[in-house]
Amino acid sequence: MIHQIPWIYTPVRTVLAFWQQLTKTQIPELTSCSVLMRERSRVEETIYAMQRAGAGSLQVISDFDMTLSRFAHNGKRVPTTHNILDSRLLIDKDCTRKMRELLNIYYPIEIDAGRSAEEKLPLMVEWWTKVHDLLIQQRIRKDMLARAVMESDAMLRDGYKGFFEHLAEHQVPLLILSAGVGDVLEEVIRQNNVFYPNVHIISNYMDFDQTGILQAFKGQLLHTFNKREGALSHAVNLQELQGRPNVLLLGDSLGDLTMADGVTDPQNVLTIGFLNDQVEERKESYVNSYDIVLVKDETLDVPNIILRYITSSSRVK
């Protein structure tokens, strides 16, 4: 539904009318039935402001699992970075069983629209800690990670190559803030040939001993609902992100909305949320929280077209 904006001043009417026409011709993806927006006019105005500022003022902050990577393919769930470790190359059957039992217990809690983030937080810490402890017990070998990724069903969303290449071409930094496993995440990107210098990753990294055996996880635990702390403690130290007050944020959970909290003096923040699962139960909360919600969309088509518009050389006069 396109909401009409009351016209007050003639110059404003002229510019906004022109912008609406631009939107219809250049961003038709925003009219798709899988695209939901609470305030279309605000989305359009934010994109317009970011386009005027140009690529030099932009940074992209994104989750990874089920955001840059696919949620499902041909009716089958695509593995997350933690799930990729569920390989006989790395862990035994008993560990697999225990990890799946934990998933069945905690994943419904993670996506439960009836629970607050405050209620979920200690349970997410409990889940991540138990999984990491199980993985450490398996004495995973570092030199087997690349093969495990290669033999997995890991998939990035359709359009990923254009997404990464366009950001690299325009020197727009991409900060991936993931509660997954950083070592695996890096390998997925590397094997898809899109690990460009503008890509920065904050995640849970494995700590291997001198013989290449997993002995711990480094630093503070990063989970779905403490990404604000991760953003504040790490992103502020990345010089490439300084002086870029406009943010395109991509996520698949409500916890991802805090990923831009580490941005210094933000001016325009446009949030895009992928609603992958339990659509009817979560639709209202997503539409009320994200600027744009993409329902069961396994592509990066909408982020790509918005990025192309923001970084275009044309300017609306």
PDB file of C-alpha atoms in Angstrom:
ATOM      1  CA  MET A   1       0.000   0.000   0.000  1.00  0.00           C
ATOM      2  CA  ILE A   2       1.386   3.391  -1.010  1.00  0.00           C
ATOM      3  CA  HIS A   3       0.508   6.098   1.509  1.00  0.00           C
ATOM      4  CA  GLN A   4      -0.140   9.524   0.089  1.00  0.00           C
ATOM      5  CA  ILE A   5       1.889  12.391   1.569  1.00  0.00           C
ATOM      6  CA  PRO A   6      -0.055  15.637   2.130  1.00  0.00           C
ATOM      7  CA  TRP A   7       1.402  18.366  -0.078  1.00  0.00           C
ATOM      8  CA  ILE A   8       2.107  21.658   1.646  1.00  0.00           C
ATOM      9  CA  TYR A   9       4.738  23.596  -0.258  1.00  0.00           C
ATOM     10  CA  THR A  10       5.112  23.585  -4.013  1.00  0.00           C
ATOM     11  CA  PRO A  11       8.909  22.892  -4.075  1.00  0.00           C
ATOM     12  CA  VAL A  12       8.469  19.948  -1.732  1.00  0.00           C
ATOM     13  CA  ARG A  13       5.571  18.663  -3.822  1.00  0.00           C
ATOM     14  CA  THR A  14       7.667  18.843  -6.961  1.00  0.00           C
ATOM     15  CA  VAL A  15      10.653  17.005  -5.474  1.00  0.00           C
ATOM     16  CA  LEU A  16       8.611  14.290  -3.786  1.00  0.00           C
ATOM     17  CA  ALA A  17       6.439  13.724  -6.837  1.00  0.00           C
ATOM     18  CA  PHE A  18       9.575  13.282  -8.889  1.00  0.00           C
ATOM     19  CA  TRP A  19      10.971  10.924  -6.243  1.00  0.00           C
ATOM     20  CA  GLN A  20       7.823   8.779  -6.306  1.00  0.00           C
ATOM     21  CA  GLN A  21       8.123   8.501 -10.059  1.00  0.00           C
ATOM     22  CA  LEU A  22      11.801   7.543  -9.682  1.00  0.00           C
ATOM     23  CA  THR A  23      10.842   4.867  -7.180  1.00  0.00           C
ATOM     24  CA  LYS A  24       8.295   3.356  -9.527  1.00  0.00           C
ATOM     25  CA  THR A  25      10.726   3.164 -12.405  1.00  0.00           C
ATOM     26  CA  GLN A  26      14.021   2.421 -10.641  1.00  0.00           C
ATOM     27  CA  ILE A  27      13.028   0.381  -7.575  1.00  0.00           C
ATOM     28  CA  PRO A  28      10.116  -1.789  -8.707  1.00  0.00           C
ATOM     29  CA  GLU A  29      11.272  -4.466  -6.217  1.00  0.00           C
ATOM     30  CA  LEU A  30       9.778  -2.330  -3.428  1.00  0.00           C
ATOM     31  CA  THR A  31       6.293  -2.993  -4.811  1.00  0.00           C
ATOM     32  CA  SER A  32       6.610  -6.776  -4.610  1.00  0.00           C
ATOM     33  CA  CYS A  33       4.057  -8.623  -2.479  1.00  0.00           C
ATOM     34  CA  SER A  34       6.951 -10.077  -0.443  1.00  0.00           C
ATOM     35  CA  VAL A  35       8.058  -6.570   0.601  1.00  0.00           C
ATOM     36  CA  LEU A  36       6.355  -5.082   3.656  1.00  0.00           C
ATOM     37  CA  MET A  37       6.790  -1.493   4.880  1.00  0.00           C
ATOM     38  CA  ARG A  38       5.140   0.303   7.755  1.00  0.00           C
ATOM     39  CA  GLU A  39       6.035   3.764   6.439  1.00  0.00           C
ATOM     40  CA  ARG A  40       6.800   3.707   2.739  1.00  0.00           C
ATOM     41  CA  SER A  41       7.261   7.481   2.634  1.00  0.00           C
ATOM     42  CA  ARG A  42       9.959   7.319   5.329  1.00  0.00           C
ATOM     43  CA  VAL A  43      11.764   4.558   3.449  1.00  0.00           C
ATOM     44  CA  GLU A  44      11.728   6.612   0.261  1.00  0.00           C
ATOM     45  CA  GLU A  45      12.924   9.758   2.027  1.00  0.00           C
ATOM     46  CA  THR A  46      15.766   7.851   3.738  1.00  0.00           C
ATOM     47  CA  ILE A  47      16.940   6.285   0.469  1.00  0.00           C
ATOM     48  CA  TYR A  48      16.759   9.692  -1.206  1.00  0.00           C
ATOM     49  CA  ALA A  49      18.862  11.304   1.554  1.00  0.00           C
ATOM     50  CA  MET A  50      21.434   8.506   1.411  1.00  0.00           C
ATOM     51  CA  GLN A  51      21.671   8.814  -2.370  1.00  0.00           C
ATOM     52  CA  ARG A  52      22.321  12.548  -2.117  1.00  0.00           C
ATOM     53  CA  ALA A  53      25.136  11.912   0.390  1.00  0.00           C
ATOM     54  CA  GLY A  54      26.692   9.277  -1.862  1.00  0.00           C
ATOM     55  CA  ALA A  55      28.780   6.139  -1.390  1.00  0.00           C
ATOM     56  CA  GLY A  56      31.427   7.962   0.646  1.00  0.00           C
ATOM     57  CA  SER A  57      28.976   8.423   3.530  1.00  0.00           C
ATOM     58  CA  LEU A  58      27.653   4.868   3.494  1.00  0.00           C
ATOM     59  CA  GLN A  59      28.465   1.706   5.415  1.00  0.00           C
ATOM     60  CA  VAL A  60      26.626  -1.614   5.415  1.00  0.00           C
ATOM     61  CA  ILE A  61      26.185  -3.623   8.614  1.00  0.00           C
ATOM     62  CA  SER A  62      24.840  -7.140   8.269  1.00  0.00           C
ATOM     63  CA  ASP A  63      24.156 -10.338  10.119  1.00  0.00           C
ATOM     64  CA  PHE A  64      25.382 -13.475   8.344  1.00  0.00           C
ATOM     65  CA  ASP A  65      23.458 -16.681   9.103  1.00  0.00           C
ATOM     66  CA  MET A  66      20.027 -16.592   7.415  1.00  0.00           C
ATOM     67  CA  THR A  67      20.692 -13.004   6.298  1.00  0.00           C
ATOM     68  CA  LEU A  68      23.587 -13.095   3.835  1.00  0.00           C
ATOM     69  CA  SER A  69      23.308 -16.881   3.754  1.00  0.00           C
ATOM     70  CA  ARG A  70      20.098 -18.551   2.663  1.00  0.00           C
ATOM     71  CA  PHE A  71      17.512 -19.833   5.121  1.00  0.00           C
ATOM     72  CA  ALA A  72      16.376 -22.696   2.883  1.00  0.00           C
ATOM     73  CA  HIS A  73      16.806 -24.169  -0.586  1.00  0.00           C
ATOM     74  CA  ASN A  74      14.356 -26.503  -2.317  1.00  0.00           C
ATOM     75  CA  GLY A  75      12.443 -26.930   0.926  1.00  0.00           C
ATOM     76  CA  LYS A  76      15.515 -27.904   2.953  1.00  0.00           C
ATOM     77  CA  ARG A  77      17.161 -25.763   5.618  1.00  0.00           C
ATOM     78  CA  VAL A  78      20.567 -24.391   4.656  1.00  0.00           C
ATOM     79  CA  PRO A  79      23.163 -24.895   7.418  1.00  0.00           C
ATOM     80  CA  THR A  80      24.293 -22.020   9.589  1.00  0.00           C
ATOM     81  CA  THR A  81      27.969 -21.635  10.458  1.00  0.00           C
ATOM     82  CA  HIS A  82      27.397 -23.670  13.616  1.00  0.00           C
ATOM     83  CA  ASN A  83      25.519 -26.335  11.635  1.00  0.00           C
ATOM     84  CA  ILE A  84      28.393 -26.640   9.137  1.00  0.00           C
ATOM     85  CA  LEU A  85      30.467 -27.991  12.019  1.00  0.00           C
ATOM     86  CA  ASP A  86      27.979 -30.873  12.209  1.00  0.00           C
ATOM     87  CA  SER A  87      30.220 -32.950   9.970  1.00  0.00           C
ATOM     88  CA  ARG A  88      31.777 -36.349  10.559  1.00  0.00           C
ATOM     89  CA  LEU A  89      35.051 -34.676   9.616  1.00  0.00           C
ATOM     90  CA  LEU A  90      34.823 -32.647  12.813  1.00  0.00           C
ATOM     91  CA  ILE A  91      32.424 -34.115  15.386  1.00  0.00           C
ATOM     92  CA  ASP A  92      31.015 -37.517  16.338  1.00  0.00           C
ATOM     93  CA  LYS A  93      27.401 -38.757  16.301  1.00  0.00           C
ATOM     94  CA  ASP A  94      26.871 -38.173  20.001  1.00  0.00           C
ATOM     95  CA  CYS A  95      27.881 -34.527  19.678  1.00  0.00           C
ATOM     96  CA  THR A  96      25.530 -34.158  16.696  1.00  0.00           C
ATOM     97  CA  ARG A  97      22.659 -35.593  18.722  1.00  0.00           C
ATOM     98  CA  LYS A  98      23.306 -33.280  21.660  1.00  0.00           C
ATOM     99  CA  MET A  99      23.605 -30.179  19.430  1.00  0.00           C
ATOM    100  CA  ARG A 100      20.307 -30.980  17.725  1.00  0.00           C
ATOM    101  CA  GLU A 101      18.608 -31.500  21.074  1.00  0.00           C
ATOM    102  CA  LEU A 102      19.814 -28.052  22.122  1.00  0.00           C
ATOM    103  CA  LEU A 103      18.564 -26.573  18.837  1.00  0.00           C
ATOM    104  CA  ASN A 104      15.108 -28.062  19.391  1.00  0.00           C
ATOM    105  CA  ILE A 105      15.000 -26.580  22.886  1.00  0.00           C
ATOM    106  CA  TYR A 106      16.424 -23.098  22.300  1.00  0.00           C
ATOM    107  CA  TYR A 107      15.608 -22.126  18.698  1.00  0.00           C
ATOM    108  CA  PRO A 108      11.838 -21.900  19.402  1.00  0.00           C
ATOM    109  CA  ILE A 109      12.711 -19.623  22.310  1.00  0.00           C
ATOM    110  CA  GLU A 110      14.922 -17.430  20.101  1.00  0.00           C
ATOM    111  CA  ILE A 111      12.105 -16.779  17.606  1.00  0.00           C
ATOM    112  CA  ASP A 112       9.238 -16.688  20.126  1.00  0.00           C
ATOM    113  CA  ALA A 113       7.410 -13.411  19.496  1.00  0.00           C
ATOM    114  CA  GLY A 114       5.768 -13.671  22.901  1.00  0.00           C
ATOM    115  CA  ARG A 115       9.039 -13.364  24.851  1.00  0.00           C
ATOM    116  CA  SER A 116      11.034 -10.201  25.372  1.00  0.00           C
ATOM    117  CA  ALA A 117      14.721  -9.891  24.512  1.00  0.00           C
ATOM    118  CA  GLU A 118      15.434  -9.598  28.233  1.00  0.00           C
ATOM    119  CA  GLU A 119      13.781 -12.980  28.860  1.00  0.00           C
ATOM    120  CA  LYS A 120      15.634 -14.604  25.973  1.00  0.00           C
ATOM    121  CA  LEU A 121      19.096 -13.203  26.724  1.00  0.00           C
ATOM    122  CA  PRO A 122      20.210 -15.573  29.542  1.00  0.00           C
ATOM    123  CA  LEU A 123      18.784 -18.540  27.636  1.00  0.00           C
ATOM    124  CA  MET A 124      20.760 -17.608  24.523  1.00  0.00           C
ATOM    125  CA  VAL A 125      23.938 -17.385  26.600  1.00  0.00           C
ATOM    126  CA  GLU A 126      23.109 -20.822  27.989  1.00  0.00           C
ATOM    127  CA  TRP A 127      22.555 -22.249  24.489  1.00  0.00           C
ATOM    128  CA  TRP A 128      25.703 -20.809  22.890  1.00  0.00           C
ATOM    129  CA  THR A 129      27.846 -21.798  25.882  1.00  0.00           C
ATOM    130  CA  LYS A 130      26.627 -25.405  25.839  1.00  0.00           C
ATOM    131  CA  VAL A 131      27.225 -25.703  22.081  1.00  0.00           C
ATOM    132  CA  HIS A 132      30.707 -24.221  22.319  1.00  0.00           C
ATOM    133  CA  ASP A 133      31.582 -26.550  25.194  1.00  0.00           C
ATOM    134  CA  LEU A 134      30.486 -29.538  23.106  1.00  0.00           C
ATOM    135  CA  LEU A 135      32.608 -28.370  20.178  1.00  0.00           C
ATOM    136  CA  ILE A 136      35.671 -27.863  22.358  1.00  0.00           C
ATOM    137  CA  GLN A 137      35.296 -31.420  23.670  1.00  0.00           C
ATOM    138  CA  GLN A 138      35.504 -32.679  20.076  1.00  0.00           C
ATOM    139  CA  ARG A 139      39.050 -31.329  19.653  1.00  0.00           C
ATOM    140  CA  ILE A 140      38.223 -29.967  16.192  1.00  0.00           C
ATOM    141  CA  ARG A 141      41.162 -29.674  13.804  1.00  0.00           C
ATOM    142  CA  LYS A 142      41.719 -26.312  12.160  1.00  0.00           C
ATOM    143  CA  ASP A 143      43.015 -27.877   8.952  1.00  0.00           C
ATOM    144  CA  MET A 144      39.668 -29.654   8.404  1.00  0.00           C
ATOM    145  CA  LEU A 145      37.447 -26.550   8.437  1.00  0.00           C
ATOM    146  CA  ALA A 146      37.875 -25.685   4.749  1.00  0.00           C
ATOM    147  CA  ARG A 147      36.951 -29.209   3.682  1.00  0.00           C
ATOM    148  CA  ALA A 148      33.919 -29.247   6.000  1.00  0.00           C
ATOM    149  CA  VAL A 149      32.661 -26.010   4.414  1.00  0.00           C
ATOM    150  CA  MET A 150      33.327 -27.312   0.900  1.00  0.00           C
ATOM    151  CA  GLU A 151      31.368 -30.519   1.562  1.00  0.00           C
ATOM    152  CA  SER A 152      28.471 -28.716   3.284  1.00  0.00           C
ATOM    153  CA  ASP A 153      25.261 -27.347   1.763  1.00  0.00           C
ATOM    154  CA  ALA A 154      26.146 -23.789   2.746  1.00  0.00           C
ATOM    155  CA  MET A 155      24.693 -21.227   0.332  1.00  0.00           C
ATOM    156  CA  LEU A 156      24.730 -17.462   0.175  1.00  0.00           C
ATOM    157  CA  ARG A 157      21.568 -15.734  -1.001  1.00  0.00           C
ATOM    158  CA  ASP A 158      20.980 -15.302  -4.723  1.00  0.00           C
ATOM    159  CA  GLY A 159      22.575 -12.042  -5.825  1.00  0.00           C
ATOM    160  CA  TYR A 160      25.413 -12.299  -3.303  1.00  0.00           C
ATOM    161  CA  LYS A 161      28.133 -11.832  -5.911  1.00  0.00           C
ATOM    162  CA  GLY A 162      26.681  -8.531  -7.106  1.00  0.00           C
ATOM    163  CA  PHE A 163      26.191  -7.423  -3.489  1.00  0.00           C
ATOM    164  CA  PHE A 164      29.804  -8.011  -2.423  1.00  0.00           C
ATOM    165  CA  GLU A 165      31.297  -6.824  -5.716  1.00  0.00           C
ATOM    166  CA  HIS A 166      29.292  -3.595  -5.786  1.00  0.00           C
ATOM    167  CA  LEU A 167      30.306  -2.675  -2.251  1.00  0.00           C
ATOM    168  CA  ALA A 168      33.966  -3.424  -3.032  1.00  0.00           C
ATOM    169  CA  GLU A 169      33.847  -1.447  -6.266  1.00  0.00           C
ATOM    170  CA  HIS A 170      32.468   1.630  -4.509  1.00  0.00           C
ATOM    171  CA  GLN A 171      34.730   1.128  -1.467  1.00  0.00           C
ATOM    172  CA  VAL A 172      31.769   0.872   0.892  1.00  0.00           C
ATOM    173  CA  PRO A 173      32.759  -1.025   4.068  1.00  0.00           C
ATOM    174  CA  LEU A 174      30.736  -4.114   4.931  1.00  0.00           C
ATOM    175  CA  LEU A 175      30.720  -4.998   8.626  1.00  0.00           C
ATOM    176  CA  ILE A 176      29.421  -8.502   9.288  1.00  0.00           C
ATOM    177  CA  LEU A 177      28.356  -8.862  12.908  1.00  0.00           C
ATOM    178  CA  SER A 178      27.614 -12.544  13.440  1.00  0.00           C
ATOM    179  CA  ALA A 179      26.735 -14.719  16.410  1.00  0.00           C
ATOM    180  CA  GLY A 180      27.957 -17.683  14.370  1.00  0.00           C
ATOM    181  CA  VAL A 181      31.472 -19.095  14.103  1.00  0.00           C
ATOM    182  CA  GLY A 182      33.843 -16.566  12.544  1.00  0.00           C
ATOM    183  CA  ASP A 183      36.361 -19.104  11.230  1.00  0.00           C
ATOM    184  CA  VAL A 184      33.607 -20.940   9.332  1.00  0.00           C
ATOM    185  CA  LEU A 185      31.983 -17.702   8.170  1.00  0.00           C
ATOM    186  CA  GLU A 186      35.268 -16.502   6.673  1.00  0.00           C
ATOM    187  CA  GLU A 187      35.727 -19.796   4.879  1.00  0.00           C
ATOM    188  CA  VAL A 188      32.236 -19.640   3.349  1.00  0.00           C
ATOM    189  CA  ILE A 189      32.925 -16.141   1.999  1.00  0.00           C
ATOM    190  CA  ARG A 190      36.403 -17.127   0.832  1.00  0.00           C
ATOM    191  CA  GLN A 191      35.161 -20.187  -1.037  1.00  0.00           C
ATOM    192  CA  ASN A 192      32.557 -18.022  -2.779  1.00  0.00           C
ATOM    193  CA  ASN A 193      35.379 -15.690  -3.904  1.00  0.00           C
ATOM    194  CA  VAL A 194      33.907 -12.525  -2.346  1.00  0.00           C
ATOM    195  CA  PHE A 195      36.207 -11.916   0.634  1.00  0.00           C
ATOM    196  CA  TYR A 196      37.237  -8.404  -0.413  1.00  0.00           C
ATOM    197  CA  PRO A 197      39.367  -5.945   1.624  1.00  0.00           C
ATOM    198  CA  ASN A 198      36.299  -3.863   2.531  1.00  0.00           C
ATOM    199  CA  VAL A 199      34.768  -6.820   4.461  1.00  0.00           C
ATOM    200  CA  HIS A 200      35.173  -6.740   8.252  1.00  0.00           C
ATOM    201  CA  ILE A 201      33.894  -9.484  10.556  1.00  0.00           C
ATOM    202  CA  ILE A 202      33.015  -9.504  14.251  1.00  0.00           C
ATOM    203  CA  SER A 203      32.044 -12.985  15.415  1.00  0.00           C
ATOM    204  CA  ASN A 204      32.860 -15.914  17.697  1.00  0.00           C
ATOM    205  CA  TYR A 205      36.343 -17.076  16.719  1.00  0.00           C
ATOM    206  CA  MET A 206      37.920 -20.386  17.624  1.00  0.00           C
ATOM    207  CA  ASP A 207      41.147 -20.508  19.610  1.00  0.00           C
ATOM    208  CA  PHE A 208      43.432 -23.316  18.433  1.00  0.00           C
ATOM    209  CA  ASP A 209      46.479 -24.612  20.256  1.00  0.00           C
ATOM    210  CA  GLN A 210      49.924 -24.899  18.660  1.00  0.00           C
ATOM    211  CA  THR A 211      48.987 -28.195  17.065  1.00  0.00           C
ATOM    212  CA  GLY A 212      45.823 -26.765  15.459  1.00  0.00           C
ATOM    213  CA  ILE A 213      43.320 -28.320  17.886  1.00  0.00           C
ATOM    214  CA  LEU A 214      40.346 -26.292  19.174  1.00  0.00           C
ATOM    215  CA  GLN A 215      40.887 -25.461  22.841  1.00  0.00           C
ATOM    216  CA  ALA A 216      38.498 -22.539  23.437  1.00  0.00           C
ATOM    217  CA  PHE A 217      36.596 -19.656  21.867  1.00  0.00           C
ATOM    218  CA  LYS A 218      38.184 -16.219  21.909  1.00  0.00           C
ATOM    219  CA  GLY A 219      36.900 -13.190  23.765  1.00  0.00           C
ATOM    220  CA  GLN A 220      33.362 -12.280  24.722  1.00  0.00           C
ATOM    221  CA  LEU A 221      30.567 -14.614  23.630  1.00  0.00           C
ATOM    222  CA  LEU A 222      28.486 -13.047  20.851  1.00  0.00           C
ATOM    223  CA  HIS A 223      24.878 -14.229  20.539  1.00  0.00           C
ATOM    224  CA  THR A 224      21.680 -13.006  18.910  1.00  0.00           C
ATOM    225  CA  PHE A 225      20.724 -10.580  21.658  1.00  0.00           C
ATOM    226  CA  ASN A 226      24.014  -8.924  22.645  1.00  0.00           C
ATOM    227  CA  LYS A 227      25.112  -7.594  19.272  1.00  0.00           C
ATOM    228  CA  ARG A 228      24.811  -4.060  20.617  1.00  0.00           C
ATOM    229  CA  GLU A 229      27.696  -4.784  22.979  1.00  0.00           C
ATOM    230  CA  GLY A 230      29.675  -6.345  20.136  1.00  0.00           C
ATOM    231  CA  ALA A 231      29.075  -3.315  17.950  1.00  0.00           C
ATOM    232  CA  LEU A 232      30.037  -0.857  20.671  1.00  0.00           C
ATOM    233  CA  SER A 233      33.200  -2.697  21.708  1.00  0.00           C
ATOM    234  CA  HIS A 234      34.602  -3.544  18.279  1.00  0.00           C
ATOM    235  CA  ALA A 235      33.140  -1.435  15.485  1.00  0.00           C
ATOM    236  CA  VAL A 236      34.244   1.853  17.031  1.00  0.00           C
ATOM    237  CA  ASN A 237      37.869   0.766  16.525  1.00  0.00           C
ATOM    238  CA  LEU A 238      37.501   0.180  12.789  1.00  0.00           C
ATOM    239  CA  GLN A 239      38.839   3.309  11.127  1.00  0.00           C
ATOM    240  CA  GLU A 240      37.225   2.419   7.802  1.00  0.00           C
ATOM    241  CA  LEU A 241      33.805   2.968   9.377  1.00  0.00           C
ATOM    242  CA  GLN A 242      34.533   6.447  10.704  1.00  0.00           C
ATOM    243  CA  GLY A 243      32.950   9.393   8.908  1.00  0.00           C
ATOM    244  CA  ARG A 244      30.228   7.217   7.374  1.00  0.00           C
ATOM    245  CA  PRO A 245      26.993   8.275   9.112  1.00  0.00           C
ATOM    246  CA  ASN A 246      24.593   6.524   6.734  1.00  0.00           C
ATOM    247  CA  VAL A 247      23.870   2.863   7.410  1.00  0.00           C
ATOM    248  CA  LEU A 248      22.129   0.104   5.509  1.00  0.00           C
ATOM    249  CA  LEU A 249      21.457  -2.625   8.079  1.00  0.00           C
ATOM    250  CA  LEU A 250      20.482  -6.208   7.184  1.00  0.00           C
ATOM    251  CA  GLY A 251      19.274  -8.771   9.712  1.00  0.00           C
ATOM    252  CA  ASP A 252      16.897 -11.650  10.313  1.00  0.00           C
ATOM    253  CA  SER A 253      16.102 -11.234  14.011  1.00  0.00           C
ATOM    254  CA  LEU A 254      14.936  -8.355  16.174  1.00  0.00           C
ATOM    255  CA  GLY A 255      18.256  -8.599  18.025  1.00  0.00           C
ATOM    256  CA  ASP A 256      20.041  -7.547  14.831  1.00  0.00           C
ATOM    257  CA  LEU A 257      18.477  -4.088  15.021  1.00  0.00           C
ATOM    258  CA  THR A 258      21.074  -3.046  17.626  1.00  0.00           C
ATOM    259  CA  MET A 259      24.014  -3.683  15.276  1.00  0.00           C
ATOM    260  CA  ALA A 260      24.215  -0.021  14.270  1.00  0.00           C
ATOM    261  CA  ASP A 261      24.544   1.179  17.867  1.00  0.00           C
ATOM    262  CA  GLY A 262      28.305   1.463  17.430  1.00  0.00           C
ATOM    263  CA  VAL A 263      27.985   4.012  14.611  1.00  0.00           C
ATOM    264  CA  THR A 264      29.245   7.469  15.555  1.00  0.00           C
ATOM    265  CA  ASP A 265      26.663  10.233  14.978  1.00  0.00           C
ATOM    266  CA  PRO A 266      24.380   8.304  12.605  1.00  0.00           C
ATOM    267  CA  GLN A 267      22.337  10.418  10.194  1.00  0.00           C
ATOM    268  CA  ASN A 268      20.291   7.980   8.121  1.00  0.00           C
ATOM    269  CA  VAL A 269      19.775   4.331   9.066  1.00  0.00           C
ATOM    270  CA  LEU A 270      17.697   2.078   6.804  1.00  0.00           C
ATOM    271  CA  THR A 271      16.926  -1.378   8.216  1.00  0.00           C
ATOM    272  CA  ILE A 272      15.982  -4.425   6.152  1.00  0.00           C
ATOM    273  CA  GLY A 273      14.756  -7.556   7.921  1.00  0.00           C
ATOM    274  CA  PHE A 274      14.486 -11.030   6.417  1.00  0.00           C
ATOM    275  CA  LEU A 275      11.419 -12.773   7.841  1.00  0.00           C
ATOM    276  CA  ASN A 276      12.312 -16.391   7.126  1.00  0.00           C
ATOM    277  CA  ASP A 277      10.220 -18.460   9.479  1.00  0.00           C
ATOM    278  CA  GLN A 278       6.923 -18.347  11.432  1.00  0.00           C
ATOM    279  CA  VAL A 279       5.764 -15.478   9.241  1.00  0.00           C
ATOM    280  CA  GLU A 280       2.275 -14.927  10.595  1.00  0.00           C
ATOM    281  CA  GLU A 281       3.377 -15.126  14.222  1.00  0.00           C
ATOM    282  CA  ARG A 282       6.222 -12.622  13.753  1.00  0.00           C
ATOM    283  CA  LYS A 283       5.038 -10.386  10.909  1.00  0.00           C
ATOM    284  CA  GLU A 284       3.607  -7.640  13.113  1.00  0.00           C
ATOM    285  CA  SER A 285       6.694  -7.305  15.315  1.00  0.00           C
ATOM    286  CA  TYR A 286       9.009  -7.240  12.272  1.00  0.00           C
ATOM    287  CA  VAL A 287       6.964  -4.626  10.398  1.00  0.00           C
ATOM    288  CA  ASN A 288       6.857  -2.489  13.542  1.00  0.00           C
ATOM    289  CA  SER A 289      10.634  -2.773  13.985  1.00  0.00           C
ATOM    290  CA  TYR A 290      12.293  -2.899  10.536  1.00  0.00           C
ATOM    291  CA  ASP A 291      11.855  -0.267   7.818  1.00  0.00           C
ATOM    292  CA  ILE A 292      11.592  -2.952   5.140  1.00  0.00           C
ATOM    293  CA  VAL A 293      10.604  -6.576   5.769  1.00  0.00           C
ATOM    294  CA  LEU A 294      11.306  -9.258   3.152  1.00  0.00           C
ATOM    295  CA  VAL A 295       9.034 -12.273   3.556  1.00  0.00           C
ATOM    296  CA  LYS A 296      10.518 -15.648   2.578  1.00  0.00           C
ATOM    297  CA  ASP A 297      12.813 -13.926   0.083  1.00  0.00           C
ATOM    298  CA  GLU A 298      15.965 -15.978  -0.532  1.00  0.00           C
ATOM    299  CA  THR A 299      17.590 -13.244  -2.628  1.00  0.00           C
ATOM    300  CA  LEU A 300      19.490 -10.009  -2.096  1.00  0.00           C
ATOM    301  CA  ASP A 301      17.544  -8.326  -4.898  1.00  0.00           C
ATOM    302  CA  VAL A 302      16.039  -5.566  -2.745  1.00  0.00           C
ATOM    303  CA  PRO A 303      19.288  -4.642  -0.925  1.00  0.00           C
ATOM    304  CA  ASN A 304      21.109  -4.729  -4.271  1.00  0.00           C
ATOM    305  CA  ILE A 305      18.742  -2.365  -6.056  1.00  0.00           C
ATOM    306  CA  ILE A 306      18.773   0.038  -3.090  1.00  0.00           C
ATOM    307  CA  LEU A 307      22.579  -0.039  -3.022  1.00  0.00           C
ATOM    308  CA  ARG A 308      22.779   0.624  -6.745  1.00  0.00           C
ATOM    309  CA  TYR A 309      20.500   3.610  -6.342  1.00  0.00           C
ATOM    310  CA  ILE A 310      22.345   5.044  -3.327  1.00  0.00           C
ATOM    311  CA  THR A 311      25.736   4.704  -5.034  1.00  0.00           C
ATOM    312  CA  SER A 312      24.581   5.929  -8.436  1.00  0.00           C
ATOM    313  CA  SER A 313      26.320   8.996  -9.860  1.00  0.00           C
ATOM    314  CA  SER A 314      23.035  10.717 -10.677  1.00  0.00           C
ATOM    315  CA  ARG A 315      21.661  13.311  -8.291  1.00  0.00           C
ATOM    316  CA  VAL A 316      18.116  14.556  -7.940  1.00  0.00           C
ATOM    317  CA  LYS A 317      18.188  18.307  -8.387  1.00  0.00           C
TER     318      LYS A 317
END
